[in-house]
XYZ file of C-alpha atoms in Angstrom:
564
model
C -16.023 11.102 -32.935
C -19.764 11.915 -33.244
C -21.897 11.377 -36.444
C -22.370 15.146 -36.483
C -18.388 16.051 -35.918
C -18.027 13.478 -39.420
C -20.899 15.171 -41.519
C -19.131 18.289 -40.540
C -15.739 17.545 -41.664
C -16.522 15.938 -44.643
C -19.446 18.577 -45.715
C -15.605 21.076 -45.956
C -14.195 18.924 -48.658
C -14.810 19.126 -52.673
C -16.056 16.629 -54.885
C -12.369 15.985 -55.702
C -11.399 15.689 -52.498
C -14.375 13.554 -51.454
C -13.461 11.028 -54.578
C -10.015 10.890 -53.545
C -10.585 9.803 -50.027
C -13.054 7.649 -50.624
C -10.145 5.941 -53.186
C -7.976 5.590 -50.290
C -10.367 4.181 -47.914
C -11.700 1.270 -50.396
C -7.760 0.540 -51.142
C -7.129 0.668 -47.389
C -10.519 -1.985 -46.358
C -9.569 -3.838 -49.824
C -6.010 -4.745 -49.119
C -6.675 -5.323 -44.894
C -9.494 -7.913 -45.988
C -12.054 -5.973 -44.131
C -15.801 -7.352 -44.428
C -17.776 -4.110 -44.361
C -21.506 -4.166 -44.178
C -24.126 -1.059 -44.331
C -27.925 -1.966 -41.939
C -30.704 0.350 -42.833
C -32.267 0.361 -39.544
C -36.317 0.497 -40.922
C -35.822 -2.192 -43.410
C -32.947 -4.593 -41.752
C -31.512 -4.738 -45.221
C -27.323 -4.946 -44.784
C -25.878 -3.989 -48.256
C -21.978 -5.446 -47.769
C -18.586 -5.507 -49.586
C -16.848 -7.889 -51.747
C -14.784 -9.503 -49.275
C -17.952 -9.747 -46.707
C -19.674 -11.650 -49.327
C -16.964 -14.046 -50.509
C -16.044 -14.900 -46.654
C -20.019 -16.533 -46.653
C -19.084 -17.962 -50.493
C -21.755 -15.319 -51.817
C -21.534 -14.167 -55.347
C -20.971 -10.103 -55.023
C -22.486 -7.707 -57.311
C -23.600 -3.816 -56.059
C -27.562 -4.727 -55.483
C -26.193 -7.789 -53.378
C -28.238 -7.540 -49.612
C -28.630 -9.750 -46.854
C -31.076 -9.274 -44.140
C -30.302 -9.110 -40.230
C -32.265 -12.571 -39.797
C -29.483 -14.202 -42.437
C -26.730 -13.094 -40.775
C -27.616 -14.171 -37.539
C -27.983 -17.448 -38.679
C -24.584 -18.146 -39.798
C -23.372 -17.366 -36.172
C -22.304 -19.843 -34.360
C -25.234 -21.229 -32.515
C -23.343 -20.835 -28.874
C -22.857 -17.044 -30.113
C -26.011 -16.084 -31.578
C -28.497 -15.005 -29.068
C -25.434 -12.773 -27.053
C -24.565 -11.048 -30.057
C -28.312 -10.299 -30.944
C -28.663 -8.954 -27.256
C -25.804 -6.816 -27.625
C -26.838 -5.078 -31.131
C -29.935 -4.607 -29.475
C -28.662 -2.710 -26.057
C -26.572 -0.721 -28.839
C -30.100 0.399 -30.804
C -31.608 1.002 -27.096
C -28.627 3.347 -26.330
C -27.289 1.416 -23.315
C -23.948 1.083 -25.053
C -21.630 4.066 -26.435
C -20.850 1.519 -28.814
C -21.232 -1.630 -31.028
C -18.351 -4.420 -30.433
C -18.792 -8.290 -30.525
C -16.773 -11.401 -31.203
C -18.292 -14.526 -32.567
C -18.245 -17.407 -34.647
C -18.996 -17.505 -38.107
C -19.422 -20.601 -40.844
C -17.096 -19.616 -43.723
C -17.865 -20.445 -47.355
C -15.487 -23.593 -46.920
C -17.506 -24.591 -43.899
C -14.875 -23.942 -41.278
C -15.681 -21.654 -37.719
C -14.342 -18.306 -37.614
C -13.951 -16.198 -34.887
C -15.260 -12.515 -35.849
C -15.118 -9.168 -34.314
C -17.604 -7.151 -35.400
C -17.815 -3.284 -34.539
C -20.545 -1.263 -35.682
C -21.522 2.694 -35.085
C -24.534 4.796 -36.123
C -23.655 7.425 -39.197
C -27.062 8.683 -39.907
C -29.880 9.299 -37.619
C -33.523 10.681 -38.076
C -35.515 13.599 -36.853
C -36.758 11.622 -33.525
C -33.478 10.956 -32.775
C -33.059 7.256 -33.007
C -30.928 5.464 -35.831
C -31.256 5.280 -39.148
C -28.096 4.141 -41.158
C -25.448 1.987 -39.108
C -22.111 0.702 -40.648
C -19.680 -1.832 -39.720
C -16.660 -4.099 -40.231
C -16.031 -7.710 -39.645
C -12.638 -8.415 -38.522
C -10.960 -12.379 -38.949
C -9.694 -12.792 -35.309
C -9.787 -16.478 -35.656
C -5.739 -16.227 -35.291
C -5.830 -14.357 -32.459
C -8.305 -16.059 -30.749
C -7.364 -19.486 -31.405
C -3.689 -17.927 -30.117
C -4.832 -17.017 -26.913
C -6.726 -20.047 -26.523
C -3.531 -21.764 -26.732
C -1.857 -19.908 -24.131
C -4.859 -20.229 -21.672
C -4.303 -23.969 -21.730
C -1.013 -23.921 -21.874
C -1.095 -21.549 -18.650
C -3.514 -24.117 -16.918
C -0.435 -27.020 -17.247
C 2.330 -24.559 -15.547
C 2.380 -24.600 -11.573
C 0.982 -21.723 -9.973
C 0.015 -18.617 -11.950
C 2.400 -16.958 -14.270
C 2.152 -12.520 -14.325
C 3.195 -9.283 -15.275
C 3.443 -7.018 -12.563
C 3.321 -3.343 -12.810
C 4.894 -0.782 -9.777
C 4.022 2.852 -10.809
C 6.516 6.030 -9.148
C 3.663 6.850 -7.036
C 3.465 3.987 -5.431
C 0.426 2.110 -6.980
C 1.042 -1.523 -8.361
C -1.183 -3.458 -11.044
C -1.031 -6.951 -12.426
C -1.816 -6.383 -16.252
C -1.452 -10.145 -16.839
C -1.992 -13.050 -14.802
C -2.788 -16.800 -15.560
C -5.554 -18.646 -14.493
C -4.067 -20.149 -11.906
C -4.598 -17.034 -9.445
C -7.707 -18.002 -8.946
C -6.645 -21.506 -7.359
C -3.914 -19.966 -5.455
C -5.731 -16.711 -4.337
C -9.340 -17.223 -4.957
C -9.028 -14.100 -7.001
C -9.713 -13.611 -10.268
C -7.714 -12.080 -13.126
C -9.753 -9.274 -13.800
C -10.130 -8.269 -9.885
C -6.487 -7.159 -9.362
C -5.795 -6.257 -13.404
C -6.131 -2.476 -12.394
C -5.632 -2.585 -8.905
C -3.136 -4.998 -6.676
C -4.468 -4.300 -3.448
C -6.837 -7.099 -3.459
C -4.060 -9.380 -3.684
C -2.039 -7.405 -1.136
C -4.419 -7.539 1.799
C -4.581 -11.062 1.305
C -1.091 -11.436 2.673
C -0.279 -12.553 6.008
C 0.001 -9.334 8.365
C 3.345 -11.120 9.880
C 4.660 -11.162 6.382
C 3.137 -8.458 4.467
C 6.267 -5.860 5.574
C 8.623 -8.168 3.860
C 7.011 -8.620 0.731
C 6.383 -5.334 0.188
C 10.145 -4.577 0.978
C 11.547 -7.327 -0.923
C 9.780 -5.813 -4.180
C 11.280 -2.046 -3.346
C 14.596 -3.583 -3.086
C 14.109 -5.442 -6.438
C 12.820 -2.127 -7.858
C 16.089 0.105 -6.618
C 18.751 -2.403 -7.736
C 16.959 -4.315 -10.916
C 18.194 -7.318 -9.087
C 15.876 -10.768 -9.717
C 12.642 -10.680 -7.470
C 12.543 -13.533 -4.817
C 9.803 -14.085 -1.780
C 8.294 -16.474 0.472
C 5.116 -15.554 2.092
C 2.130 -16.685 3.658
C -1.364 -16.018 2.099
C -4.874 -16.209 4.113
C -7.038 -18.339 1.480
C -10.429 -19.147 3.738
C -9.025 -19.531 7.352
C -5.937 -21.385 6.069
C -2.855 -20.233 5.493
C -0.682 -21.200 2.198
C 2.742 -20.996 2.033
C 3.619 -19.367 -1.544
C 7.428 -18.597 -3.194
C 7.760 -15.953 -6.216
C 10.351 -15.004 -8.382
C 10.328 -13.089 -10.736
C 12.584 -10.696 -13.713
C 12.448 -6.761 -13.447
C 12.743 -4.300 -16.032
C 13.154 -0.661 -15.345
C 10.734 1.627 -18.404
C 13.159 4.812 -18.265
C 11.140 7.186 -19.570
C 7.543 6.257 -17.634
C 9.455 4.760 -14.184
C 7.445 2.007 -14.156
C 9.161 -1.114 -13.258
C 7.632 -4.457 -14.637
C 8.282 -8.009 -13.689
C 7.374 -11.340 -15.539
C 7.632 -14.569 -13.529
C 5.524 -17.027 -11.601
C 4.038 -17.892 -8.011
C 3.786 -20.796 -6.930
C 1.974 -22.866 -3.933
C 4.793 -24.556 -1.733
C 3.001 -25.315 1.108
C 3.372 -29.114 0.929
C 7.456 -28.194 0.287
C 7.966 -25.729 3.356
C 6.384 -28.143 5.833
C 8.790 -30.791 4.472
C 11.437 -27.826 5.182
C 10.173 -27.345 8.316
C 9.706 -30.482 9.901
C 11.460 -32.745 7.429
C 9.147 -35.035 7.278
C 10.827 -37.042 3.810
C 13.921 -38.849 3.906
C 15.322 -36.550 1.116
C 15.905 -33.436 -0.348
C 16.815 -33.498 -3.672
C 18.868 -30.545 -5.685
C 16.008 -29.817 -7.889
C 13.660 -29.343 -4.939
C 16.461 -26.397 -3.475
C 16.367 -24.869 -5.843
C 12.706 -24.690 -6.455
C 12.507 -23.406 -3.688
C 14.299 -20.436 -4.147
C 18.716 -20.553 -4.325
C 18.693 -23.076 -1.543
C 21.780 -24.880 -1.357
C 21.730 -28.490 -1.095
C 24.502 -30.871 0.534
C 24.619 -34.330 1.330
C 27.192 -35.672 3.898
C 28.440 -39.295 5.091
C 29.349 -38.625 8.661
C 31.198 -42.234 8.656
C 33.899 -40.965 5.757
C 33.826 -37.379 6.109
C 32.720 -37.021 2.079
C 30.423 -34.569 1.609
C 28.367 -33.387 -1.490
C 27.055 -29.934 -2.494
C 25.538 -28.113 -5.231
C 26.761 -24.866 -6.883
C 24.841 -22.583 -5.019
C 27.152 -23.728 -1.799
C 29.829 -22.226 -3.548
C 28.393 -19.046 -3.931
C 26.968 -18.759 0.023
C 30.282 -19.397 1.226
C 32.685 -17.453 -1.460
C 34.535 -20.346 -2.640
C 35.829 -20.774 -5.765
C 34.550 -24.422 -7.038
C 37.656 -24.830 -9.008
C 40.048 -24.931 -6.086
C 37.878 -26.365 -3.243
C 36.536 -29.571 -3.055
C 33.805 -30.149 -0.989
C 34.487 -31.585 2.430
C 33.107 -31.680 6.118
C 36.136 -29.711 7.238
C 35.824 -26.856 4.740
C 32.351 -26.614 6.255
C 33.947 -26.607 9.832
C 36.635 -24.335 8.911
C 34.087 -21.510 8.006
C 31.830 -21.574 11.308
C 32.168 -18.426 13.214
C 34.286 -19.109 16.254
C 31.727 -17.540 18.519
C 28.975 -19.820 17.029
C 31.060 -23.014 16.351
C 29.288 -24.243 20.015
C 25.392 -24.127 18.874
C 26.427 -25.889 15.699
C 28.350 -28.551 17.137
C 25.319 -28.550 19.922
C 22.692 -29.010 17.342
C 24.746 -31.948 15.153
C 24.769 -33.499 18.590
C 20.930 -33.252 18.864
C 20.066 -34.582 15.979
C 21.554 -37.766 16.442
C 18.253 -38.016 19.149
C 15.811 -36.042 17.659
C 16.658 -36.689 13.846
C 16.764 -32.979 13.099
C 19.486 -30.407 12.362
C 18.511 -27.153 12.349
C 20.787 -23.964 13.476
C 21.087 -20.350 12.106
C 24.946 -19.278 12.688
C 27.504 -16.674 11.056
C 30.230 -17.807 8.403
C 33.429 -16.445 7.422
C 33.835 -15.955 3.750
C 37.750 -16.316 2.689
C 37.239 -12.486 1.676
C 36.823 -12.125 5.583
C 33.326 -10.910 4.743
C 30.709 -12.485 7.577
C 27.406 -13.838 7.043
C 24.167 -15.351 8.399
C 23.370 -18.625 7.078
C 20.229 -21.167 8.168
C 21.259 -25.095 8.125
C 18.426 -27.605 8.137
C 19.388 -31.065 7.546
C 17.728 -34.846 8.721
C 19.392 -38.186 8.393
C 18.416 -40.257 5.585
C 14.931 -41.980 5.690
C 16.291 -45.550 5.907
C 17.450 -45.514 9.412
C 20.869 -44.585 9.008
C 22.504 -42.105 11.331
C 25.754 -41.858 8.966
C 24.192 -39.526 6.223
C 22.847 -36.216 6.357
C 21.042 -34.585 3.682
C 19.939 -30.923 4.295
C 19.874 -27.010 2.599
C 21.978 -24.159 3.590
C 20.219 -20.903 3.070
C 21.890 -17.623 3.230
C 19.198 -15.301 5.333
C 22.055 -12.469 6.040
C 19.674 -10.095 4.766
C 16.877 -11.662 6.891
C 18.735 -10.686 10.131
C 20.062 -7.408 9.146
C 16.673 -6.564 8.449
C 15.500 -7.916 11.725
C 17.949 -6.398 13.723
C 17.708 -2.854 12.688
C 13.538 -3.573 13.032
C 14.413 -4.673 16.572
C 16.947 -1.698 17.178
C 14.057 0.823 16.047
C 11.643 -1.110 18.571
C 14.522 -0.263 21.664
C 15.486 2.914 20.527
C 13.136 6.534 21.011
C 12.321 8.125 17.485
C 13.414 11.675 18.731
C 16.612 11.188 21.010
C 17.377 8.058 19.394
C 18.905 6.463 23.051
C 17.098 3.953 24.347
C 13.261 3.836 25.154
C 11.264 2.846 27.827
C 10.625 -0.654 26.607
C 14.463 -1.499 26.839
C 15.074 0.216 29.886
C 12.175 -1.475 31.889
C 13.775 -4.816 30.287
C 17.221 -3.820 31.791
C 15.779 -3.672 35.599
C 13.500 -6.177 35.206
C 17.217 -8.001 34.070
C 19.302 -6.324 36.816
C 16.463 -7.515 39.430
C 16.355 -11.219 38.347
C 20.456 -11.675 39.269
C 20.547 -9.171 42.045
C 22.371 -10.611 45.258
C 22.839 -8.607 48.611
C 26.337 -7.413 47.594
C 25.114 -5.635 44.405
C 25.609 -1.623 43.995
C 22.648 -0.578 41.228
C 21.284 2.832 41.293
C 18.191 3.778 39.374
C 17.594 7.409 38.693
C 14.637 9.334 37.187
C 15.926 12.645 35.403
C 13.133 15.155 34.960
C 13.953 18.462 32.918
C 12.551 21.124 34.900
C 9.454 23.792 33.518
C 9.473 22.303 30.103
C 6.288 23.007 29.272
C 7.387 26.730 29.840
C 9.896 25.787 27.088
C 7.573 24.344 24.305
C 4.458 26.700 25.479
C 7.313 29.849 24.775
C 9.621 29.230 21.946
C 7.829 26.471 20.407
C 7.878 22.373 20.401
C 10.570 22.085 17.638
C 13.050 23.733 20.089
C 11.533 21.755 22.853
C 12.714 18.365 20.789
C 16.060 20.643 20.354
C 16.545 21.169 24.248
C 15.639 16.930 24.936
C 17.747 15.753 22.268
C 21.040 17.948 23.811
C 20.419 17.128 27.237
C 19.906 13.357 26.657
C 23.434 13.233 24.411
C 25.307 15.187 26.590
C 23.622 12.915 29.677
C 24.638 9.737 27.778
C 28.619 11.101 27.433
C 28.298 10.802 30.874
C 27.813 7.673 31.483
C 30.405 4.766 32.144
C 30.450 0.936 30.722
C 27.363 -0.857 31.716
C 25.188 1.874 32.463
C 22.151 2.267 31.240
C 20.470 5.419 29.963
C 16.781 5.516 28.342
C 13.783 8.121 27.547
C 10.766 6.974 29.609
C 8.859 9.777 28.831
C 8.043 13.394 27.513
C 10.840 15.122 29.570
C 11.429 11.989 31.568
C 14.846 9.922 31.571
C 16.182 6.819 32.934
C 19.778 5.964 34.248
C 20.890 2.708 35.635
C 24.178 3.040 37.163
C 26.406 -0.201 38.112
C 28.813 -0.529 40.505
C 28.208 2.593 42.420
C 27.624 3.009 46.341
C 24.531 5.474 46.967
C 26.161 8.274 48.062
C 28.988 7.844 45.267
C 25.796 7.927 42.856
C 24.715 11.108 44.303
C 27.588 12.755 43.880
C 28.081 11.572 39.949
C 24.239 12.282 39.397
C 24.530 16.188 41.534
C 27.718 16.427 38.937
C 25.710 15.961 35.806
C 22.728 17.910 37.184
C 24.661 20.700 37.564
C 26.423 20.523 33.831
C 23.041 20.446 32.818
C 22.109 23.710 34.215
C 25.311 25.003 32.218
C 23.993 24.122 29.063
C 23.505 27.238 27.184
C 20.468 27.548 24.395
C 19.929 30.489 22.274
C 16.342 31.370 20.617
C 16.054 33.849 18.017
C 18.844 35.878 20.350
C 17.503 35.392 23.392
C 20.362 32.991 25.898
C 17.926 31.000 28.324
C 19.691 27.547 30.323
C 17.271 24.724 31.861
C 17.714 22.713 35.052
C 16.589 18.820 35.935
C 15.334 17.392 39.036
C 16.601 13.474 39.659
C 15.311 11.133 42.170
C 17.185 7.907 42.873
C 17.074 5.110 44.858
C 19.339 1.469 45.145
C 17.845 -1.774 44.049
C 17.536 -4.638 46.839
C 17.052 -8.079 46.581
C 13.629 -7.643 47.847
C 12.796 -5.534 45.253
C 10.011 -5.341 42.347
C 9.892 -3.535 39.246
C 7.512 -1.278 40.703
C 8.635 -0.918 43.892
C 11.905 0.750 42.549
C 10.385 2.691 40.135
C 7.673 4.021 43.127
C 10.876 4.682 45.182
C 12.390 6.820 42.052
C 9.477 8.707 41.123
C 8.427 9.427 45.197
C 12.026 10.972 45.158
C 11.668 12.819 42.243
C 8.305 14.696 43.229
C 10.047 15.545 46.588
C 12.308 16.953 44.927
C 9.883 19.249 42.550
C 7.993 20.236 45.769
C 11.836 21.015 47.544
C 12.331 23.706 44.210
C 13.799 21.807 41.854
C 17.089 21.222 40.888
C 18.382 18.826 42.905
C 18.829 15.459 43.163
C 17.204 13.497 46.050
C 17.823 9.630 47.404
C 14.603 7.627 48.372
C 15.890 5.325 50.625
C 14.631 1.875 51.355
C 12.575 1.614 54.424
C-alpha cells in the first residue's frame, strides 16, 4: 500500500479512533518483540522502541536516538557494507522496497541474525524521502534452523526435493538440496519455478519413460520409482528416484518428497557384474530388486522378501528352493533360461529376461542377472530378479503403434516391407507367394467432393472389410494414401487372381451414403509371384508396373505382372 493510500485512510478516522489503534498496534509490536526504529532522512537520526534499545543493552527513554553510522557498526562486519548498499539502492529508488538480513551484536555479546524491513511514510515536495520506518525481526532461530538442514542435506546421498505437477501440465521443484548441483550441474534456484531445465537434461532414449512413470504415479498415488540417464558434460550418469505422492484435492496439484540419487558406479556393477557380490541392501537401493543367493552343489537357495512378492508366494508356506524357481519358468521360455545358466558357467554371467507363472495363474516378465561368487567358485550364484512386466507391456504396445497405421489401424508400410523382405530371405523354388498392390480408384474425387473426413471413412471400411478377407498367414498393410498391401501364401497365380478379382468386386459393392447422396468406389490391384531370384524392389516394380496398367486399361480390375 502506498504512503498516500495510508495518509488517506487514516486522515477518515477520529482522534478516538486514531488513539485506539495506535493502542493496539504498540500492544501488538510490544508483545511480538518487534525492534521498531523511525530514520529522518536529512538528519540520519533513528529514534527507536524499547525493545530495539534493550536488544543493543541501551537504556530507553523517549529522546533516546541513534544515528545511521551507530547502527551500522554493530552489524556484523561480513554484513555491513551489503546492507549499507541495499538501504542505499532503496533511497535511489531501484528497489520497491527495503528488506535485509544480517548479523547483529546483542547486549550479551552474542550474533544475531536480523531481518530488517523498512518503507518510506513521509516524503517531501521534490519527491524524495523524508521519514522512513522500520522493524527488526530476531530470525536467528530460523536462520540458524535452516543452516542446520543445509548441512545436514550436504551428508545425505544425492539431492533430496519437493516436486510440484500442476493440472496443466507444468511441473516445479519448490525445494531441492544442494546436492542438485553435483548431480545436475543445476542449481536450486534455476528449476525452483520451472522444471524444464532439469527435464531437457534427460537422456532423449529415456526421457519418454520418465515422464510416463511420473503420470502413472500421479493417476494411481502409487510410490514414484525411475531409473534414467542424465547428460552432465558429454557423460552420461546413471540416476534412480523414488519418491512419496500426495494428491492436494482442492488445487490438483500432486506433490512428491523423496530423493535422487547417482548410481552410476551401482548399474555398471548391474550391468557387467564386475564385484563378486550383491548384497540385499544394495537391491534394494536400487529400487525393489530382489536378491537371491543359490548353491548350485546342494540345491539351497536364499532370497529376500521382495522375491516373494515378484513371484506371488506366500513366505509362510514356501521355502525358498531352486525348484520353486524352476517350477515357475514359463514353459515356452524354460529353454533360454536353462540356455543362459549353461552360459554362464563359461562366461561367468547370467543374464535372461523370461515370463513367470504366478500360482494365481497371473503371467509376468521378470529380468534375472546373476554371476558366480568372486572367489572362483562355480557352485554359488548370487544375482537380482527384477520384475520389468510393465517395462515390456509398455514396449510392446510402443512397438505395436510403430507397425500399425494411425488411421486404419492394420498394418503399415514398415511391417509389410519387413514381411517380404522375410518371405524373400526363405523363399525356395516350390514356394506360392503373391504380392498385390490395391489402389482405391478416383479418390481424390472422393476427398476433393465430400470432404477428407469421409475420405478416412471410405479407407478405413475398405481396408476392414479387405482384411476379413484374408486367410491365416496373409499379410495385409497400408503403404500409402489410398495404397494397400496383401501378401497371400500358399496360393498358385491364377488361384490369386481369382480370390483378389473376388474381393475387387465386393469392393465395388460397398455402399456409402453422404448427406443422402448413395455413391460406391472401385480398386485397381496389380500382382505378381515372388521368385527366388527376386529383390525387394524388383517385386514391388513388378506390382506397381501391374497396377498402372491396369489404371491406363480403366480401372477396376486386377492385372498379373508376370516374371520375364
Amino acid at each position: 500500500m502506498s504512503t498516500k493510500d495510508v495518509t488517506e485512510r487514516y486522515s477518515k478516522l477520529t482522534a478516538a479512533q486514531l488513539r485506539e489503534r495506535l493502542y493496539c498496534l504498540e500492544t501488538v509490536v510490544e508483545k511480538s518483540n518487534i525492534g521498531v526504529w523511525e530514520l529522518c532522512v536529512a538528519t540520519g537520526k533513528l529514534s527507536v522502541n524499547q525493545y530495539f534499545a534493550a536488544l543493543l543493552g541501551l537504556k530507553w527513554n523517549p529522546e533516546l536516538t541513534l544515528t545511521f553510522d551507530e547502527v551500522l557498526k554493530i552489524i556484523h562486519p561480513d554484513d555491513r557494507q551489503s546492507a549499507k548498499k541495499q538501504f542505499k539502492q532503496y533511497l535511489a529508488g531501484k528497489n520497491r522496497y527495503f528488506e535485509v538480513e544480517f548479523r547483529v551484536r546483542f547486549a550479551d555479546g552474542s550474533w544475531h541474525w536480523i531481518r530488517d524491513i523498512g518503507t518510506v511514510v513521509s516524503i517531501k515536495a521534490d519527491g524524495d524521502a523524508k521519514k522512513i520506518v522500520g522493524s527488526w525481526l530476531d530470525v536467528n532461530d530460523m536462520v540458524e534452523s535452516s543452516q542446520r538442514l543445509r548441512k545436514i542435506t550436504r551428508t545425505i546421498p544425492g539431492v533430496i526435493y519437493e516436486f510440484e505437477l500442476y493440472p496443466d501440465g507444468s511441473m516445479r521443484f519448490p525445494y531441492s538440496s544442494e546436492g542438485i548441483t553435483d548431480i545436475a550441474g543445476v542449481s536450486p534456484e534455476q528449476i525452483r519455478d520451472d522444471a524444464s531445465v532439469l527435464f531437457s537434461l534427460i537422456h532423449p532414449d529415456d526421457i519418454s519413460k520418465v515422464q510416463h512413470s511420473i503420470l502413472e504415479s500421479a493417476k494411481s498415488l502409487n510410490d514414484w520409482f525411475c531409473e534414467y540417464r542424465l547428460m552432465k558434460e558429454d557423460s552420461e550418469r546413471w540416476l534412480t528416484g523414488y519418491a512419496v505422492p500426495e494428491r492436494d484435492d482442492v488445487s490438483g496439484v500432486v506433490r512428491w518428497y523423496g530423493q535422487i540419487v547417482d548410481t552410476t558406479s551401482d548399474k555398471e556393477l548391474e550391468l557387467e557384474l564386475l564385484e563378486s557380490k550383491i548384497t540385499l541392501e544394495k537391491a534394494q537401493e536400487l529400487g525393489k530388486i530382489g536378491y537371491w543367493r543359490a548353491d548350485l552343489t546342494n540345491g539351497d537357495l536364499a532370497w529376500s522378501d521382495e522375491i516373494y512378492r515378484i513371484y506371488g508366494l506366500d513366505k509362510d508356506k514356501v521355502k525358498p528352493t531352486i525348484e520353486v524357481f524352476d517350477r515357475a519358468i514359463y514353459p515356452d521360455d524354460l529353454q533360454a533360461v536353462t540356455a543362459s545358466m549353461e552360459r554362464a558357467r563359461d562366461t561367468g554371467v547370467h543374464d535372461v529376461e523370461h515370463r513367470i507363472v504366478r500360482p494365481d495363474g497371473e503371467v509376468r516378465w521378470v529380468h534375472e542377472l546373476a554371476g558366480f561368487r568372486g572367489d572362483d567358485s562355480q557352485d554359488v550364484m548370487i544375482g537380482t530378479v527384477r520384475d520389468v512386466t510393465e517395462q515390456k507391456l509398455y514396449q510392446r504396445e510402443l512397438e505395436r503403434l510403430n507397425m500399425t497405421d494411425e488411421l486404419t489401424k492394420v498394418n503399415n508400410r514398415r511391417f509389410f516391407i519387413a514381411s517380404l523382405e522375410r518371405e524373400l530371405k526363405s523363399i525356395v523354388s516350390a514356394s506360392r507367394i503373391c504380392v498385390a498392390i490395391v489402389d482405391i480408384d478416383y479418390f481424390k474425387i472422393i476427398n476433393d467432393q465430400y470432404g477428407h473426413a469421409e475420405g478416412d471413412l471410405v479407407l478405413k471400411t475398405v481396408s476392414a472389410f479387405i482384411n476379413q478377407q484374408l486367410r491365416p498367414g496373409d499379410v495385409f498393410a497400408r503403404i500409402g494414401g489410398e495404397e494397400f498391401a496383401l501378401l497371400l501364401h500358399r496360393v498358385e497365380g491364377a488361384d490369386a487372381k481369382r480370390r483378389l478379382n473376388a474381393i475387387r468386386q465386393l469392393i465395388s459393392e460397398l455402399a456409402f451414403c453422404y448427406n443422402g447422396e448413395s455413391y460406391q468406389v472401385t480398386a485397381t490391384i496389380g500382382m505378381t509371384m515372388l521368385t527366388p531370384q527376386d529383390t525387394r524392389d524388383d517385386v514391388l516394380h513388378r506390382a506397381d508396373e501391374a497396377l498402372y496398367r491396369g489404371k491406363r486399361d480403366g480401372r477396376n480390375c486386377v492385372v498379373w505382372s508376370e516374371v520375364d
